[in-house]
mmCIF file of C-alpha atoms in Angstrom:
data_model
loop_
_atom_site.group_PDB
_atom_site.id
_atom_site.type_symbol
_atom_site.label_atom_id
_atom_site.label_comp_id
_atom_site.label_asym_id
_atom_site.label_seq_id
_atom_site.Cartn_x
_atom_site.Cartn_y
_atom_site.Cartn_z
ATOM 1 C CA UNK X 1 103.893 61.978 128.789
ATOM 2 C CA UNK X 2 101.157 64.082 126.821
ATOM 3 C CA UNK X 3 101.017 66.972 129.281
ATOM 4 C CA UNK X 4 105.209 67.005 129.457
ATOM 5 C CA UNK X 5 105.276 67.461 125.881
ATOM 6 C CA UNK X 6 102.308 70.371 125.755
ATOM 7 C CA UNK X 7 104.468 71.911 128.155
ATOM 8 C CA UNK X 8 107.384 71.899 126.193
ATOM 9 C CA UNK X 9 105.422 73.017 123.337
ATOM 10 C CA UNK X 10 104.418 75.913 125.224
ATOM 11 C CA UNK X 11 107.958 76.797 126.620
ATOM 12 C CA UNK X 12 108.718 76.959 123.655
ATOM 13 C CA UNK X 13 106.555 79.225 122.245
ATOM 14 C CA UNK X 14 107.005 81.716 125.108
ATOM 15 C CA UNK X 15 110.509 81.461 124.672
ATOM 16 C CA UNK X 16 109.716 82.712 120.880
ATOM 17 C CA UNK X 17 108.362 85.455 122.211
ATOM 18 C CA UNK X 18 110.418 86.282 124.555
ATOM 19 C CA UNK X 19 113.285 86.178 121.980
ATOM 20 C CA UNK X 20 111.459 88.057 119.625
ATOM 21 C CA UNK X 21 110.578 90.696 121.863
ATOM 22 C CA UNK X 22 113.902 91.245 123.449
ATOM 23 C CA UNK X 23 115.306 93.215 120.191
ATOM 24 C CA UNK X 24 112.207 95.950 120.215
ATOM 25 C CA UNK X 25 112.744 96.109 123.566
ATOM 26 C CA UNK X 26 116.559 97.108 123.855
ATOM 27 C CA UNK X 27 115.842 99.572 120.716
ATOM 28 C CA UNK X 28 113.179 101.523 122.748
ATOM 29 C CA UNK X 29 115.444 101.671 125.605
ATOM 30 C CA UNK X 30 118.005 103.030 123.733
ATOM 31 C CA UNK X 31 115.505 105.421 122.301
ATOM 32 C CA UNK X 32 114.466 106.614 125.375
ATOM 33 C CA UNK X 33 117.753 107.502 126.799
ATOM 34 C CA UNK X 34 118.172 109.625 123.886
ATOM 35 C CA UNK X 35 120.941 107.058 122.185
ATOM 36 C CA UNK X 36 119.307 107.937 118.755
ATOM 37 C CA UNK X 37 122.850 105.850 116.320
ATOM 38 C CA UNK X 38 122.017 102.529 118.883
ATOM 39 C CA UNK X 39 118.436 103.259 118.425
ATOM 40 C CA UNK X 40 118.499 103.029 114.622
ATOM 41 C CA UNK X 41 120.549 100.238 114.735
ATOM 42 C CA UNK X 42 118.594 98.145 116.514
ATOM 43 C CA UNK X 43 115.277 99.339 115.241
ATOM 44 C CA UNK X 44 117.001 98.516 111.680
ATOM 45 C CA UNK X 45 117.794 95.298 112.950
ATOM 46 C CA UNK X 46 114.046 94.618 114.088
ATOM 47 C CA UNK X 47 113.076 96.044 110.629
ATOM 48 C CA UNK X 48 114.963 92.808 109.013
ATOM 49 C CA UNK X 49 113.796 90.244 110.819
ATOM 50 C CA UNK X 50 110.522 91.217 109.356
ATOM 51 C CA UNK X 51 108.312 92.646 111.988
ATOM 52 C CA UNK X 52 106.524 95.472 110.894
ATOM 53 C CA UNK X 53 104.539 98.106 113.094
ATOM 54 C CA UNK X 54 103.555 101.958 112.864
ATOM 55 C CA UNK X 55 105.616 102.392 116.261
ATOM 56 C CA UNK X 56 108.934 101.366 115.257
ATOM 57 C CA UNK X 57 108.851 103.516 112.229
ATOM 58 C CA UNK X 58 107.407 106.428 114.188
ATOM 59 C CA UNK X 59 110.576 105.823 116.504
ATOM 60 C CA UNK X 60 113.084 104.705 113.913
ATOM 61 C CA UNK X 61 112.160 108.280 111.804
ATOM 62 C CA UNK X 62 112.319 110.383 115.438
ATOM 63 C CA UNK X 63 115.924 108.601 115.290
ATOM 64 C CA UNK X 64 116.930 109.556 112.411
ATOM 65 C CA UNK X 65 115.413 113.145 112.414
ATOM 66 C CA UNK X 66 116.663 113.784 115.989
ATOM 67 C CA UNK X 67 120.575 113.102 114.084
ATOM 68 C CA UNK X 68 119.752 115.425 111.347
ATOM 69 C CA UNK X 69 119.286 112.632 108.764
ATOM 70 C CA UNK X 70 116.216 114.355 107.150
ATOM 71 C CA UNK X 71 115.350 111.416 104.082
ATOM 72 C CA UNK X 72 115.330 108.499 106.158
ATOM 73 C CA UNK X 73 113.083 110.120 108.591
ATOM 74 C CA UNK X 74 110.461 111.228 106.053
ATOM 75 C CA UNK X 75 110.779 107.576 104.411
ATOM 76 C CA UNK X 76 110.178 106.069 108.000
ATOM 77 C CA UNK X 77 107.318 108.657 108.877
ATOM 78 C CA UNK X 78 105.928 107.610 105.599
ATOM 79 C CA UNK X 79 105.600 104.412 106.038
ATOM 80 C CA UNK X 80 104.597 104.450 109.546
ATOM 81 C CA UNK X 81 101.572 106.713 107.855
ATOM 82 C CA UNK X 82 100.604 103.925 105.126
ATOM 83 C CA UNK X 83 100.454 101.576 108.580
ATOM 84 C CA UNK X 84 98.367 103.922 110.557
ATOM 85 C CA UNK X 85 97.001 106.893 108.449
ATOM 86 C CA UNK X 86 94.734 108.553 110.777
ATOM 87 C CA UNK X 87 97.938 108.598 113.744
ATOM 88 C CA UNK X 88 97.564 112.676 114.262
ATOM 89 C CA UNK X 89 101.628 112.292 115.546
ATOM 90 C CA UNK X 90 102.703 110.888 112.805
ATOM 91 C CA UNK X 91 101.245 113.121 110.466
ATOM 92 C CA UNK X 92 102.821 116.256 112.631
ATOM 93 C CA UNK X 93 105.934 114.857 112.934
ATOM 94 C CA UNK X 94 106.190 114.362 109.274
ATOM 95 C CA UNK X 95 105.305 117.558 108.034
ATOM 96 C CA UNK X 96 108.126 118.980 110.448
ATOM 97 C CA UNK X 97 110.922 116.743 108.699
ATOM 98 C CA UNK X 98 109.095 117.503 105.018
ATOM 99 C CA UNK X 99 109.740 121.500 106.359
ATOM 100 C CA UNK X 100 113.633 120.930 105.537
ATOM 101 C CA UNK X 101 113.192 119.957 102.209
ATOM 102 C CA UNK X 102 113.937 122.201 99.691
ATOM 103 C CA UNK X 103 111.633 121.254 97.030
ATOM 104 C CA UNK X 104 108.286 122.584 97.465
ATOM 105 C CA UNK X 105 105.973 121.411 95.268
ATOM 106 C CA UNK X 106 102.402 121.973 94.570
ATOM 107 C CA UNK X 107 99.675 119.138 95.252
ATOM 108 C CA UNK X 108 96.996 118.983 91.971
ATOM 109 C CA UNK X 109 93.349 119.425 93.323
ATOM 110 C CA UNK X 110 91.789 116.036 94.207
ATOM 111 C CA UNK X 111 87.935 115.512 93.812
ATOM 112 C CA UNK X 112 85.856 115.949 97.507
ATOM 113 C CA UNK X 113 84.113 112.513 96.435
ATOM 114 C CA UNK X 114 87.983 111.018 96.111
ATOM 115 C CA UNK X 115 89.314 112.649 99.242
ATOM 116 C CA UNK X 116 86.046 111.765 101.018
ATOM 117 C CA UNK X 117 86.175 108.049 100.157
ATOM 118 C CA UNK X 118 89.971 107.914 101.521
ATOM 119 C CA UNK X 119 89.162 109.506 104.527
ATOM 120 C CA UNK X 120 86.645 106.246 104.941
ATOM 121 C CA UNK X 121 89.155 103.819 103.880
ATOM 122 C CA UNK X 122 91.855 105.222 106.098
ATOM 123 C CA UNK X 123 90.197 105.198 109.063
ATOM 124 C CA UNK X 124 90.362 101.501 109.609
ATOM 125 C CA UNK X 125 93.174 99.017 108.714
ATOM 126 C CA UNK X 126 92.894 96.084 106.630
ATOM 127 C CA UNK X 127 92.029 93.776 109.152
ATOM 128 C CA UNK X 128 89.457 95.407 110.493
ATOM 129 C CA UNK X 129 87.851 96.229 107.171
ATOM 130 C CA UNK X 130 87.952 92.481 106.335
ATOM 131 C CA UNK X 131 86.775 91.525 109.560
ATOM 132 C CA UNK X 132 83.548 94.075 109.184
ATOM 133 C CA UNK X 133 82.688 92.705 105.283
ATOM 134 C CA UNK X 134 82.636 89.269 107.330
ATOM 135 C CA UNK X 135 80.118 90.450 109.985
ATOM 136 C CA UNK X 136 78.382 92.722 107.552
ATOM 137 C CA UNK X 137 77.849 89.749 105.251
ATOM 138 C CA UNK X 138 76.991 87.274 108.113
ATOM 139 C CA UNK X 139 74.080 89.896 109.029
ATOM 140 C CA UNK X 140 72.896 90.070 105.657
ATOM 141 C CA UNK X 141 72.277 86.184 105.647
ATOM 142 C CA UNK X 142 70.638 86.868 109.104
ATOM 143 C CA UNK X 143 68.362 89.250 107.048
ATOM 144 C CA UNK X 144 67.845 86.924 104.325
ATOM 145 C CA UNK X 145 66.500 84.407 106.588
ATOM 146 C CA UNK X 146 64.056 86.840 107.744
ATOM 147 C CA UNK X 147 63.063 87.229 103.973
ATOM 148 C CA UNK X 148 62.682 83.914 103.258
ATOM 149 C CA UNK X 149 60.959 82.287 106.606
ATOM 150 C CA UNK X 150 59.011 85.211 108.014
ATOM 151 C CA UNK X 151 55.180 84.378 107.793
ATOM 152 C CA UNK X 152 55.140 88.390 108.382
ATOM 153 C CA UNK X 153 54.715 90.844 105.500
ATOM 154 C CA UNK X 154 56.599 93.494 107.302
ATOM 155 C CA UNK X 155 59.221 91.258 108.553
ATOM 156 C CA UNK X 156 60.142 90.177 104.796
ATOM 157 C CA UNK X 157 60.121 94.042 103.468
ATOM 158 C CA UNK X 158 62.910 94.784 106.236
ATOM 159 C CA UNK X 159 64.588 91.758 106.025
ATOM 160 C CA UNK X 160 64.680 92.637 101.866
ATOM 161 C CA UNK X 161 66.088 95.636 102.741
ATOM 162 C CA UNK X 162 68.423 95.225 105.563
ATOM 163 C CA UNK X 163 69.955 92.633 103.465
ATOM 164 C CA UNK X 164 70.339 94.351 100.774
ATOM 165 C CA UNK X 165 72.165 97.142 102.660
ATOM 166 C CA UNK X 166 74.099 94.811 104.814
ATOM 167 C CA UNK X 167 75.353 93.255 101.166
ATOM 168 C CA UNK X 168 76.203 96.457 99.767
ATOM 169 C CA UNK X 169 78.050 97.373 102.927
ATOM 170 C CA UNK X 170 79.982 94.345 103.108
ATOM 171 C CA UNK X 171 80.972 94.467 99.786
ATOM 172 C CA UNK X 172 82.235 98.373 100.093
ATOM 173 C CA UNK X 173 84.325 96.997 102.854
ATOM 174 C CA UNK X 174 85.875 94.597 101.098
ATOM 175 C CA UNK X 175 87.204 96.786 98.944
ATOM 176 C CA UNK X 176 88.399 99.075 101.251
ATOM 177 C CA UNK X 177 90.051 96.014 102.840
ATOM 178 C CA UNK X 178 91.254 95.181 99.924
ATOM 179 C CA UNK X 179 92.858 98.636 98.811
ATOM 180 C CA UNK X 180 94.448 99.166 101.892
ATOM 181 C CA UNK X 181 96.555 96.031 101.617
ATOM 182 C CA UNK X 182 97.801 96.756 97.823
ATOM 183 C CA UNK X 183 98.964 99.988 99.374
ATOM 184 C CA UNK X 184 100.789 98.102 101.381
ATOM 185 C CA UNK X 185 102.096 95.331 99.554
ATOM 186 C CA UNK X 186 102.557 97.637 96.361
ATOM 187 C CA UNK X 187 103.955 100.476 97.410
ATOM 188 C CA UNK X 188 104.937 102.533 94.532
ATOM 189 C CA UNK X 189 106.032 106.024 96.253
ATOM 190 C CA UNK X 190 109.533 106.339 97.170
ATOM 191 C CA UNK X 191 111.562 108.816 98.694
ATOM 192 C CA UNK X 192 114.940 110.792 96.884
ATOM 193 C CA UNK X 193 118.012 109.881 98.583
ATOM 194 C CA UNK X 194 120.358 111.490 96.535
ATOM 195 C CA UNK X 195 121.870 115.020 98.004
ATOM 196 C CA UNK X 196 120.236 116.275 94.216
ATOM 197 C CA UNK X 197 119.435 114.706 91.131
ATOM 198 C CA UNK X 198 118.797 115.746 87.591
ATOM 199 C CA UNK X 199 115.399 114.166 86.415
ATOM 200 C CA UNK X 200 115.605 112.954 82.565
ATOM 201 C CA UNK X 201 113.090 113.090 80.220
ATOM 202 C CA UNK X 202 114.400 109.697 78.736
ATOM 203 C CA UNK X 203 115.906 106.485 80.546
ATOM 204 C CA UNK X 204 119.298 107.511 79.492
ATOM 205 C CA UNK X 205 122.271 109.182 80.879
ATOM 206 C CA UNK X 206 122.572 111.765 77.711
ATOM 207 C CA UNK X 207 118.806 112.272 78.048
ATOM 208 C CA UNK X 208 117.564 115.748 78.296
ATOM 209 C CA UNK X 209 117.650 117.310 81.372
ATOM 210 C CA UNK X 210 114.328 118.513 82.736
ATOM 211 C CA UNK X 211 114.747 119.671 86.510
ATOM 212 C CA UNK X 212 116.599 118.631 89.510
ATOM 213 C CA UNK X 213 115.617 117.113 93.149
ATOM 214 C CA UNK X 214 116.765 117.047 96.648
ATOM 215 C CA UNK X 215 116.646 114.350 99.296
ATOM 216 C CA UNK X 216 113.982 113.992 101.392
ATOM 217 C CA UNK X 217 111.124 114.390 97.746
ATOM 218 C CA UNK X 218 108.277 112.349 97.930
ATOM 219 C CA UNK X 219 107.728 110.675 94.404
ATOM 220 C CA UNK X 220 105.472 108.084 92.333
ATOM 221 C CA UNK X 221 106.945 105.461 90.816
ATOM 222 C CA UNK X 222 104.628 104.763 87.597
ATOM 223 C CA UNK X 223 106.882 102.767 84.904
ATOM 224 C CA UNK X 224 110.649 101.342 85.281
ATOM 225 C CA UNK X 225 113.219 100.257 82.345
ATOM 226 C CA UNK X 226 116.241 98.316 83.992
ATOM 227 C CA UNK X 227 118.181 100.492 86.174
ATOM 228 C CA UNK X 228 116.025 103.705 85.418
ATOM 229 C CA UNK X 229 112.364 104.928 87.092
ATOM 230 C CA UNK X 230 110.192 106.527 85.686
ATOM 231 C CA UNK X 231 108.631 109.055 88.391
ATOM 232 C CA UNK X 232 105.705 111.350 88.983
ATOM 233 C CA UNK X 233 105.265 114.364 91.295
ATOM 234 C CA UNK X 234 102.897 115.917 93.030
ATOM 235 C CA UNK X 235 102.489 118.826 90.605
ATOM 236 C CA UNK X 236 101.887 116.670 87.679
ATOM 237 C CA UNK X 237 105.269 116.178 86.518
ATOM 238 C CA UNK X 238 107.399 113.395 84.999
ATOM 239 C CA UNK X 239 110.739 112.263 84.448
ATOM 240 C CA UNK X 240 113.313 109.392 84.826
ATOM 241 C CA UNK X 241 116.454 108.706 87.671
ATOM 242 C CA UNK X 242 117.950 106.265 88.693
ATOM 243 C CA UNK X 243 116.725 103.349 91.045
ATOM 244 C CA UNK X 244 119.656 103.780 93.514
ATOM 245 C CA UNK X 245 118.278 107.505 93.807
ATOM 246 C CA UNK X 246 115.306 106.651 95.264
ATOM 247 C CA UNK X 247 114.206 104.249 98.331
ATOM 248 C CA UNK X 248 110.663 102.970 97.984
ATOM 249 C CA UNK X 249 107.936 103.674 100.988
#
């Protein structure tokens, strides 16, 4: 009776699987025969049922750019980036959909030390950075012991010091691990969806108007009052829209 009822268990569970994987899979065939309108749909459909994954953005955004619908590819390319930063295709792909934007806007200077210590952070995900502070710290109690227990002057100097690194190191991964996953969870860039939009420089429809946007803009959301954002660009500057203006990354 105990081994009927593991088997069930694990019919079950393949049968999850199955069903789950059923959707992705009729959305990539569609994809591949070049039905781009099916594809979205059912890559939208995947998208709802909560399943997340760099490759059905990549191929939800090719959709979309492949019917001319230039915002919702650039939002899909840009969040298949904030999955998988260092992917060199999605990073090509999305500079060819940002190409039909009309706003070009200038990117301030960013500090080597800054753009160095991203590079680090983006090379791994999340997961793996959490999984490496884990080992990292694990080796740095291995080192410890050697500190402690070692009859052997030598052996305690390097197990000092390979501790002390393996600490250090497990603590910088942490918070890479940790960074990466409030980028994720709290996204606050968003793409314009609007055709154009006149940025305010106050949360108010009779506010003055500072300079318009097209679709397809990449912008910060820093503040929010009710139905208006508050945004930042690029180049520095600032203004309010709408929220139904904008989809967030």
């Amino acid at each position: 009776m105990k081994k009927l009822l593991y088997i069930l268990i694990a019919l079950l569970f393949v049968s999850a699987a199955q069903a789950q994987d059923t959707p992705i899979r009729e959305a990539n065939d569609f994809y591949q025969k070049g039905e781009y309108e099916k594809a979205i749909k059912s890559y939208e459909f995947v998208l709802e049922t909560h399943i997340e994954a760099p490759e059905i953005y990549f191929n939800l955004a090719n959709s979309y750019y492949k019917t001319g619908q230039i915002a919702p590819a650039i939002l899909n390319y840009e969040r298949a980036k904030l999955l998988a930063p260092e992917d060199k295709d999605v990073e090509y792909n999305l500079k060819m959909a940002q190409a039909h934007v009309l706003d070009k806007l200038e990117v301030l200077p960013e500090l080597f030390i800054k753009r160095w210590f991203s590079g680090i952070r983006n090379a791994f995900s999340a997961d793996l950075w959490s999984y490496l502070s884990i080992g990292l710290f694990f080796l740095c109690l291995v080192f410890a012991c050697f500190y402690l227990y070692s009859n052997k002057v030598g052996l305690k100097k390097l197990g000092f010091f390979f501790a002390g690194i393996s600490l250090l190191l497990s603590i910088l991964s942490y918070s890479f691990a940790s960074t990466r996953t409030d980028e994720i969870t709290n996204r606050e860039y968003a793409i314009i969806f609007s055709p154009s939009v006149t940025i305010k420089g106050s949360p108010d429809v009779s506010g003055t108007e500072l300079f318009l946007l097209h679709e397809g803009t990449k912008v910060k959301v820093i503040d929010q009052l009710g139905d208006w954002r508050n945004i930042q660009l690029s180049d520095g500057n600032e203004g309010w829209l709408k929220k139904e203006d904008i989809e967030m990354i």
